[in-house]
Amino acid sequence: MPCRQLNATKTVGPDISGMSKEKVMEMMRKSWEKLYLTDKELQDTKQILTETKRSNENLKLLNHTLADQLKEARDDIQRYKSDLGIEYIVETMKDLKREINTLKEENRDLKREINTLKEENRDLKREIVALQEENRDLKSENMDLKREINTLKENSEVIERENKDFRSEIQTLKEWLGAVESDMFLMKHVNVFKDIFIRISDWYLKAAAGEETKKNLSQKEWQQIIPLYIEDVTTIIQISVSKKDLQEVWDWYLQNKDKRNIFAHHKLQLHESNGLSNTMQRLVAWYYQ
C-alpha cells in the first residue's frame, strides 16, 4: 500500500498591508479551497485506517485459522507419526515457519503503514490548525480594513461638510468684498455725483415750467433725464468732470440699481460728510429709495 508523506510546515500569515480588497478576498478564497482539500485528505486517511483495521481483523482470523491448522497438523503428526517420515515432518514445519514469518513481516509492514498514516494524520491536523489560524488572521485584518474604510468615509463626509462651510464662507466674503468695492467706488465718485446732481437740478429748474412740475417728477422721468444729460456734449463741456467719469458712474448705477439696499448707509454718509444742500439731499434720498 503506497504511503503519502506530508511535511509539517509552519504557516505564517501573509502581510496584506497595501493589498487591495479584491486581493485579500482572493487569498481568503484560496485558503478555504486549501482547507477543503486538506479535509478531503483527512477523510481519505480515515478511510485507509478503516480498511487497515479491517485487514488486521482478517489477519487475526487468518492467524487463528493457521493456528487451528497447526494444531490439527500436530495432532495428525501424533496420530500418524508412525506412518510419516521425519523428513516430511521437518519440511512441513519449515513451510509453516516460513508462512508465519511472511505473515509477521506483512504485519510489521501494516504497522509501519499505520504509523505513517498516523503521522500524516497528525501533519494534516497541524496544517488544518495553521489554516484555521491564518483564516482568523485574515478575518481580523478584513475587519480592520472595513473599520479603516468606514473611518475614511466618515473623514470624507467631514471634509465635504467643511468644504461646504468654506464655500459658504467664501461666497459670503465675496459678497462682502463686492459691497466693500462698491462702497469704495461710490465714495471715490462722491464729488462726481454731487456735480452731476447739482447741474441736473440747476438745468431742470431752468428748463422746467415751475416748482410743482419738479416735485411731481417721477423716477422714470429722472432716469430719462440723467442719461440725456450725460450724453449732452455741450453740457458735459460746461462741467468739471470728463465724459469718461460720468459714463463710469452711470454704468455703475445701472449695474447696482437693484442692489441699492446694500448701500443704504451711504445716504447718511453723503449727508453728514459732504454737507449737501436740501436739493441734493432730496436727490440722494430719491436715489436710495
mmCIF file of C-alpha atoms in Angstrom:
data_model
loop_
_atom_site.group_PDB
_atom_site.id
_atom_site.type_symbol
_atom_site.label_atom_id
_atom_site.label_comp_id
_atom_site.label_asym_id
_atom_site.label_seq_id
_atom_site.Cartn_x
_atom_site.Cartn_y
_atom_site.Cartn_z
ATOM 1 C CA MET A 1 0.000 0.000 0.000
ATOM 2 C CA PRO A 2 1.605 3.365 -1.027
ATOM 3 C CA CYS A 3 2.312 5.912 1.682
ATOM 4 C CA ARG A 4 1.765 9.673 1.344
ATOM 5 C CA GLN A 5 4.332 11.696 3.261
ATOM 6 C CA LEU A 6 3.375 15.294 4.195
ATOM 7 C CA ASN A 7 5.912 17.625 5.701
ATOM 8 C CA ALA A 8 4.537 19.736 8.551
ATOM 9 C CA THR A 9 5.179 23.351 7.771
ATOM 10 C CA LYS A 10 4.687 26.367 9.982
ATOM 11 C CA THR A 11 2.280 28.709 8.238
ATOM 12 C CA VAL A 12 2.846 32.397 8.758
ATOM 13 C CA GLY A 13 0.019 34.802 7.985
ATOM 14 C CA PRO A 14 0.803 36.924 4.898
ATOM 15 C CA ASP A 15 1.340 40.644 5.155
ATOM 16 C CA ILE A 16 -1.698 42.090 3.394
ATOM 17 C CA SER A 17 -0.955 45.722 4.174
ATOM 18 C CA GLY A 18 -1.236 47.685 0.992
ATOM 19 C CA MET A 19 -3.226 44.917 -0.764
ATOM 20 C CA SER A 20 -6.496 45.724 -2.441
ATOM 21 C CA LYS A 21 -9.777 44.345 -1.147
ATOM 22 C CA GLU A 22 -10.017 42.025 -4.209
ATOM 23 C CA LYS A 23 -6.540 40.598 -3.495
ATOM 24 C CA VAL A 24 -7.432 39.894 0.137
ATOM 25 C CA MET A 25 -10.675 38.170 -0.914
ATOM 26 C CA GLU A 26 -8.739 36.034 -3.446
ATOM 27 C CA MET A 27 -6.286 34.951 -0.703
ATOM 28 C CA MET A 28 -9.189 34.025 1.574
ATOM 29 C CA ARG A 29 -10.811 32.010 -1.233
ATOM 30 C CA LYS A 30 -7.578 30.065 -1.851
ATOM 31 C CA SER A 31 -7.224 29.407 1.902
ATOM 32 C CA TRP A 32 -10.713 27.962 2.026
ATOM 33 C CA GLU A 33 -10.009 25.796 -1.023
ATOM 34 C CA LYS A 34 -6.818 24.539 0.600
ATOM 35 C CA LEU A 35 -8.718 23.850 3.822
ATOM 36 C CA TYR A 36 -11.351 21.924 1.837
ATOM 37 C CA LEU A 37 -8.674 19.788 0.107
ATOM 38 C CA THR A 38 -6.964 19.143 3.448
ATOM 39 C CA ASP A 39 -10.246 17.996 4.950
ATOM 40 C CA LYS A 40 -10.758 15.666 1.970
ATOM 41 C CA GLU A 41 -7.295 14.162 2.504
ATOM 42 C CA LEU A 42 -8.163 13.639 6.165
ATOM 43 C CA GLN A 43 -11.329 11.790 5.150
ATOM 44 C CA ASP A 44 -9.266 9.650 2.738
ATOM 45 C CA THR A 45 -6.847 8.869 5.571
ATOM 46 C CA LYS A 46 -9.712 7.838 7.823
ATOM 47 C CA GLN A 47 -10.953 5.531 5.047
ATOM 48 C CA ILE A 48 -7.474 3.993 4.727
ATOM 49 C CA LEU A 49 -7.316 3.473 8.504
ATOM 50 C CA THR A 50 -10.713 1.767 8.408
ATOM 51 C CA GLU A 51 -9.550 -0.550 5.626
ATOM 52 C CA THR A 52 -6.332 -1.240 7.536
ATOM 53 C CA LYS A 53 -8.290 -2.183 10.642
ATOM 54 C CA ARG A 54 -10.419 -4.498 8.528
ATOM 55 C CA SER A 55 -7.236 -6.088 7.111
ATOM 56 C CA ASN A 56 -5.892 -6.542 10.634
ATOM 57 C CA GLU A 57 -9.105 -8.289 11.631
ATOM 58 C CA ASN A 58 -8.774 -10.553 8.604
ATOM 59 C CA LEU A 59 -5.156 -11.283 9.555
ATOM 60 C CA LYS A 60 -6.239 -12.140 13.067
ATOM 61 C CA LEU A 61 -8.823 -14.537 11.679
ATOM 62 C CA LEU A 62 -6.180 -15.983 9.367
ATOM 63 C CA ASN A 63 -3.771 -16.395 12.290
ATOM 64 C CA HIS A 64 -6.446 -18.189 14.267
ATOM 65 C CA THR A 65 -7.156 -20.392 11.255
ATOM 66 C CA LEU A 66 -3.450 -21.142 10.805
ATOM 67 C CA ALA A 67 -3.108 -21.829 14.494
ATOM 68 C CA ASP A 68 -6.001 -24.252 14.304
ATOM 69 C CA GLN A 69 -4.475 -25.863 11.235
ATOM 70 C CA LEU A 70 -1.123 -26.088 13.009
ATOM 71 C CA LYS A 71 -2.773 -27.700 15.989
ATOM 72 C CA GLU A 72 -4.573 -30.112 13.704
ATOM 73 C CA ALA A 73 -1.305 -30.833 11.909
ATOM 74 C CA ARG A 74 0.419 -31.553 15.202
ATOM 75 C CA ASP A 75 -2.412 -33.803 16.192
ATOM 76 C CA ASP A 76 -2.190 -35.512 12.826
ATOM 77 C CA ILE A 77 1.532 -35.907 13.295
ATOM 78 C CA GLN A 78 0.994 -37.531 16.653
ATOM 79 C CA ARG A 79 -1.625 -39.831 15.194
ATOM 80 C CA TYR A 80 0.236 -40.681 12.073
ATOM 81 C CA LYS A 81 3.870 -40.215 13.112
ATOM 82 C CA SER A 82 4.434 -43.881 12.736
ATOM 83 C CA ASP A 83 3.305 -43.596 9.128
ATOM 84 C CA LEU A 84 5.121 -40.288 8.301
ATOM 85 C CA GLY A 85 8.753 -39.860 7.708
ATOM 86 C CA ILE A 86 10.762 -37.450 9.836
ATOM 87 C CA GLU A 87 11.901 -35.582 6.763
ATOM 88 C CA TYR A 88 8.340 -34.831 5.686
ATOM 89 C CA ILE A 89 7.536 -33.513 9.140
ATOM 90 C CA VAL A 90 10.619 -31.277 9.172
ATOM 91 C CA GLU A 91 9.823 -29.906 5.721
ATOM 92 C CA THR A 92 6.241 -29.214 6.732
ATOM 93 C CA MET A 93 7.431 -27.377 9.856
ATOM 94 C CA LYS A 94 9.785 -25.272 7.775
ATOM 95 C CA ASP A 95 6.961 -24.342 5.410
ATOM 96 C CA LEU A 96 4.821 -23.355 8.353
ATOM 97 C CA LYS A 97 7.631 -21.248 9.823
ATOM 98 C CA ARG A 98 8.201 -19.526 6.509
ATOM 99 C CA GLU A 99 4.480 -18.765 6.217
ATOM 100 C CA ILE A 100 4.419 -17.482 9.792
ATOM 101 C CA ASN A 101 7.478 -15.283 9.141
ATOM 102 C CA THR A 102 5.840 -13.954 5.992
ATOM 103 C CA LEU A 103 2.714 -13.104 7.953
ATOM 104 C CA LYS A 104 4.819 -11.432 10.653
ATOM 105 C CA GLU A 105 6.620 -9.334 8.026
ATOM 106 C CA GLU A 106 3.320 -8.348 6.464
ATOM 107 C CA ASN A 107 2.049 -7.458 9.919
ATOM 108 C CA ARG A 108 5.129 -5.293 10.526
ATOM 109 C CA ASP A 109 4.579 -3.600 7.145
ATOM 110 C CA LEU A 110 0.998 -2.910 8.113
ATOM 111 C CA LYS A 111 2.116 -1.465 11.448
ATOM 112 C CA ARG A 112 4.661 0.764 9.695
ATOM 113 C CA GLU A 113 1.990 1.937 7.247
ATOM 114 C CA ILE A 114 -0.404 2.576 10.112
ATOM 115 C CA ASN A 115 2.270 4.623 11.910
ATOM 116 C CA THR A 116 2.934 6.535 8.689
ATOM 117 C CA LEU A 117 -0.775 7.226 8.284
ATOM 118 C CA LYS A 118 -0.967 8.360 11.906
ATOM 119 C CA GLU A 119 1.945 10.751 11.326
ATOM 120 C CA GLU A 120 0.291 12.035 8.156
ATOM 121 C CA ASN A 121 -2.909 12.475 10.104
ATOM 122 C CA ARG A 122 -1.051 14.498 12.753
ATOM 123 C CA ASP A 123 0.544 16.594 9.986
ATOM 124 C CA LEU A 124 -2.875 17.184 8.456
ATOM 125 C CA LYS A 125 -4.285 18.220 11.818
ATOM 126 C CA ARG A 126 -1.395 20.643 12.349
ATOM 127 C CA GLU A 127 -1.906 22.055 8.860
ATOM 128 C CA ILE A 128 -5.647 22.432 9.482
ATOM 129 C CA VAL A 129 -4.931 24.279 12.735
ATOM 130 C CA ALA A 130 -2.465 26.539 10.891
ATOM 131 C CA LEU A 131 -5.038 27.223 8.154
ATOM 132 C CA GLN A 132 -7.692 27.990 10.746
ATOM 133 C CA GLU A 133 -5.308 30.395 12.470
ATOM 134 C CA GLU A 134 -4.475 32.016 9.140
ATOM 135 C CA ASN A 135 -8.174 32.317 8.360
ATOM 136 C CA ARG A 136 -8.775 34.013 11.722
ATOM 137 C CA ASP A 137 -5.909 36.417 10.974
ATOM 138 C CA LEU A 138 -7.416 37.197 7.556
ATOM 139 C CA LYS A 139 -10.835 37.782 9.104
ATOM 140 C CA SER A 140 -9.306 40.087 11.708
ATOM 141 C CA GLU A 141 -7.367 42.001 9.040
ATOM 142 C CA ASN A 142 -10.517 42.185 6.919
ATOM 143 C CA MET A 143 -12.389 43.717 9.858
ATOM 144 C CA ASP A 144 -9.531 46.194 10.323
ATOM 145 C CA LEU A 145 -9.786 47.119 6.644
ATOM 146 C CA LYS A 146 -13.548 47.604 6.940
ATOM 147 C CA ARG A 147 -13.094 49.810 10.009
ATOM 148 C CA GLU A 148 -10.419 51.822 8.185
ATOM 149 C CA ILE A 149 -12.716 52.209 5.150
ATOM 150 C CA ASN A 150 -15.551 53.394 7.409
ATOM 151 C CA THR A 151 -13.175 55.848 9.094
ATOM 152 C CA LEU A 152 -12.092 57.172 5.686
ATOM 153 C CA LYS A 153 -15.748 57.540 4.663
ATOM 154 C CA GLU A 154 -16.507 59.461 7.861
ATOM 155 C CA ASN A 155 -13.447 61.666 7.320
ATOM 156 C CA SER A 156 -14.553 62.241 3.726
ATOM 157 C CA GLU A 157 -18.014 63.288 4.910
ATOM 158 C CA VAL A 158 -16.465 65.651 7.477
ATOM 159 C CA ILE A 159 -14.190 67.136 4.800
ATOM 160 C CA GLU A 160 -17.171 67.523 2.455
ATOM 161 C CA ARG A 161 -19.126 69.348 5.161
ATOM 162 C CA GLU A 162 -16.112 71.556 5.885
ATOM 163 C CA ASN A 163 -15.752 72.265 2.159
ATOM 164 C CA LYS A 164 -19.410 73.307 2.015
ATOM 165 C CA ASP A 165 -18.853 75.578 5.012
ATOM 166 C CA PHE A 166 -15.732 77.001 3.360
ATOM 167 C CA ARG A 167 -17.602 77.579 0.097
ATOM 168 C CA SER A 168 -20.370 79.315 2.020
ATOM 169 C CA GLU A 169 -17.827 81.474 3.854
ATOM 170 C CA ILE A 170 -16.034 82.252 0.591
ATOM 171 C CA GLN A 171 -19.329 83.264 -1.012
ATOM 172 C CA THR A 172 -20.086 85.480 1.992
ATOM 173 C CA LEU A 173 -16.618 87.013 1.746
ATOM 174 C CA LYS A 174 -17.104 87.576 -1.980
ATOM 175 C CA GLU A 175 -20.398 89.333 -1.331
ATOM 176 C CA TRP A 176 -18.827 91.384 1.441
ATOM 177 C CA LEU A 177 -15.851 92.197 -0.772
ATOM 178 C CA GLY A 178 -18.203 93.204 -3.569
ATOM 179 C CA ALA A 179 -20.034 95.506 -1.169
ATOM 180 C CA VAL A 180 -16.739 96.995 0.016
ATOM 181 C CA GLU A 181 -15.570 97.531 -3.563
ATOM 182 C CA SER A 182 -18.882 99.189 -4.396
ATOM 183 C CA ASP A 183 -18.589 101.368 -1.295
ATOM 184 C CA MET A 184 -15.075 102.407 -2.304
ATOM 185 C CA PHE A 185 -16.226 103.138 -5.844
ATOM 186 C CA LEU A 186 -19.130 105.243 -4.635
ATOM 187 C CA MET A 187 -17.021 107.227 -2.167
ATOM 188 C CA LYS A 188 -14.388 107.774 -4.843
ATOM 189 C CA HIS A 189 -17.005 109.398 -7.081
ATOM 190 C CA VAL A 190 -18.953 111.333 -4.442
ATOM 191 C CA ASN A 191 -17.859 114.619 -5.959
ATOM 192 C CA VAL A 192 -18.842 113.398 -9.404
ATOM 193 C CA PHE A 193 -22.321 112.521 -8.141
ATOM 194 C CA LYS A 194 -22.563 115.858 -6.384
ATOM 195 C CA ASP A 195 -21.573 117.744 -9.512
ATOM 196 C CA ILE A 196 -23.980 115.700 -11.646
ATOM 197 C CA PHE A 197 -26.943 116.140 -9.326
ATOM 198 C CA ILE A 198 -26.338 119.868 -8.799
ATOM 199 C CA ARG A 199 -26.010 120.547 -12.504
ATOM 200 C CA ILE A 200 -29.015 118.332 -13.291
ATOM 201 C CA SER A 201 -31.117 120.161 -10.728
ATOM 202 C CA ASP A 202 -29.958 123.562 -12.000
ATOM 203 C CA TRP A 203 -30.571 122.529 -15.569
ATOM 204 C CA TYR A 204 -34.011 121.175 -14.754
ATOM 205 C CA LEU A 205 -35.038 124.228 -12.695
ATOM 206 C CA LYS A 206 -34.107 126.466 -15.609
ATOM 207 C CA ALA A 207 -35.826 124.251 -18.182
ATOM 208 C CA ALA A 208 -38.908 123.181 -16.249
ATOM 209 C CA ALA A 209 -42.170 125.114 -16.192
ATOM 210 C CA GLY A 210 -42.328 125.501 -12.439
ATOM 211 C CA GLU A 211 -41.688 124.130 -8.968
ATOM 212 C CA GLU A 212 -44.779 121.886 -8.981
ATOM 213 C CA THR A 213 -43.505 120.046 -12.061
ATOM 214 C CA LYS A 214 -40.180 119.386 -10.315
ATOM 215 C CA LYS A 215 -41.899 117.986 -7.258
ATOM 216 C CA ASN A 216 -44.016 115.657 -9.358
ATOM 217 C CA LEU A 217 -41.118 114.369 -11.438
ATOM 218 C CA SER A 218 -41.232 110.551 -11.431
ATOM 219 C CA GLN A 219 -38.333 108.104 -11.164
ATOM 220 C CA LYS A 220 -38.844 107.122 -14.763
ATOM 221 C CA GLU A 221 -38.518 110.757 -15.858
ATOM 222 C CA TRP A 222 -35.386 111.195 -13.767
ATOM 223 C CA GLN A 223 -33.945 108.014 -15.317
ATOM 224 C CA GLN A 224 -34.600 109.537 -18.732
ATOM 225 C CA ILE A 225 -33.083 112.917 -17.826
ATOM 226 C CA ILE A 226 -29.797 111.598 -16.364
ATOM 227 C CA PRO A 227 -28.535 109.682 -19.452
ATOM 228 C CA LEU A 228 -29.722 112.501 -21.711
ATOM 229 C CA TYR A 229 -27.795 114.939 -19.585
ATOM 230 C CA ILE A 230 -24.650 112.802 -19.685
ATOM 231 C CA GLU A 231 -24.888 112.460 -23.460
ATOM 232 C CA ASP A 232 -25.343 116.206 -23.938
ATOM 233 C CA VAL A 233 -21.908 117.208 -25.224
ATOM 234 C CA THR A 234 -22.498 120.915 -24.684
ATOM 235 C CA THR A 235 -23.498 120.355 -21.077
ATOM 236 C CA ILE A 236 -20.595 117.964 -20.462
ATOM 237 C CA ILE A 237 -18.170 120.652 -21.596
ATOM 238 C CA GLN A 238 -19.622 123.010 -19.011
ATOM 239 C CA ILE A 239 -18.981 120.719 -16.008
ATOM 240 C CA SER A 240 -15.684 119.879 -14.333
ATOM 241 C CA VAL A 241 -15.779 116.093 -14.890
ATOM 242 C CA SER A 242 -14.943 114.150 -18.008
ATOM 243 C CA LYS A 243 -17.381 112.180 -20.122
ATOM 244 C CA LYS A 244 -15.480 109.013 -19.152
ATOM 245 C CA ASP A 245 -16.036 109.691 -15.436
ATOM 246 C CA LEU A 246 -19.720 110.392 -15.975
ATOM 247 C CA GLN A 247 -20.176 107.273 -18.073
ATOM 248 C CA GLU A 248 -18.370 105.192 -15.436
ATOM 249 C CA VAL A 249 -20.667 106.493 -12.695
ATOM 250 C CA TRP A 250 -23.760 105.866 -14.819
ATOM 251 C CA ASP A 251 -22.649 102.321 -15.690
ATOM 252 C CA TRP A 252 -22.080 101.630 -12.019
ATOM 253 C CA TYR A 253 -25.582 102.930 -11.260
ATOM 254 C CA LEU A 254 -27.142 100.644 -13.887
ATOM 255 C CA GLN A 255 -25.293 97.598 -12.527
ATOM 256 C CA ASN A 256 -26.213 98.274 -8.902
ATOM 257 C CA LYS A 257 -29.629 99.922 -9.067
ATOM 258 C CA ASP A 258 -31.278 96.646 -7.969
ATOM 259 C CA LYS A 259 -28.905 96.335 -5.014
ATOM 260 C CA ARG A 260 -29.199 99.830 -3.604
ATOM 261 C CA ASN A 261 -30.457 98.490 -0.268
ATOM 262 C CA ILE A 262 -26.921 97.127 0.310
ATOM 263 C CA PHE A 263 -25.554 100.678 0.270
ATOM 264 C CA ALA A 264 -28.333 102.382 2.226
ATOM 265 C CA HIS A 265 -25.823 103.635 4.782
ATOM 266 C CA HIS A 266 -24.291 105.868 2.090
ATOM 267 C CA LYS A 267 -27.310 108.116 2.365
ATOM 268 C CA LEU A 268 -26.285 109.124 5.882
ATOM 269 C CA GLN A 269 -22.601 109.321 4.898
ATOM 270 C CA LEU A 270 -23.346 111.645 1.992
ATOM 271 C CA HIS A 271 -25.471 113.893 4.180
ATOM 272 C CA GLU A 272 -23.074 114.144 7.095
ATOM 273 C CA SER A 273 -19.707 114.022 5.347
ATOM 274 C CA ASN A 274 -20.285 116.282 2.376
ATOM 275 C CA GLY A 275 -22.690 118.935 3.644
ATOM 276 C CA LEU A 276 -25.101 118.552 0.726
ATOM 277 C CA SER A 277 -27.827 121.089 0.108
ATOM 278 C CA ASN A 278 -31.503 120.296 0.616
ATOM 279 C CA THR A 279 -31.886 119.821 -3.138
ATOM 280 C CA MET A 280 -29.016 117.319 -3.193
ATOM 281 C CA GLN A 281 -30.399 115.534 -0.128
ATOM 282 C CA ARG A 282 -33.696 115.062 -1.926
ATOM 283 C CA LEU A 283 -31.871 113.731 -4.976
ATOM 284 C CA VAL A 284 -29.826 111.302 -2.868
ATOM 285 C CA ALA A 285 -32.957 110.226 -0.975
ATOM 286 C CA TRP A 286 -34.656 109.551 -4.294
ATOM 287 C CA TYR A 287 -31.596 107.622 -5.500
ATOM 288 C CA TYR A 288 -31.710 105.300 -2.464
ATOM 289 C CA GLN A 289 -35.471 104.873 -2.259
#
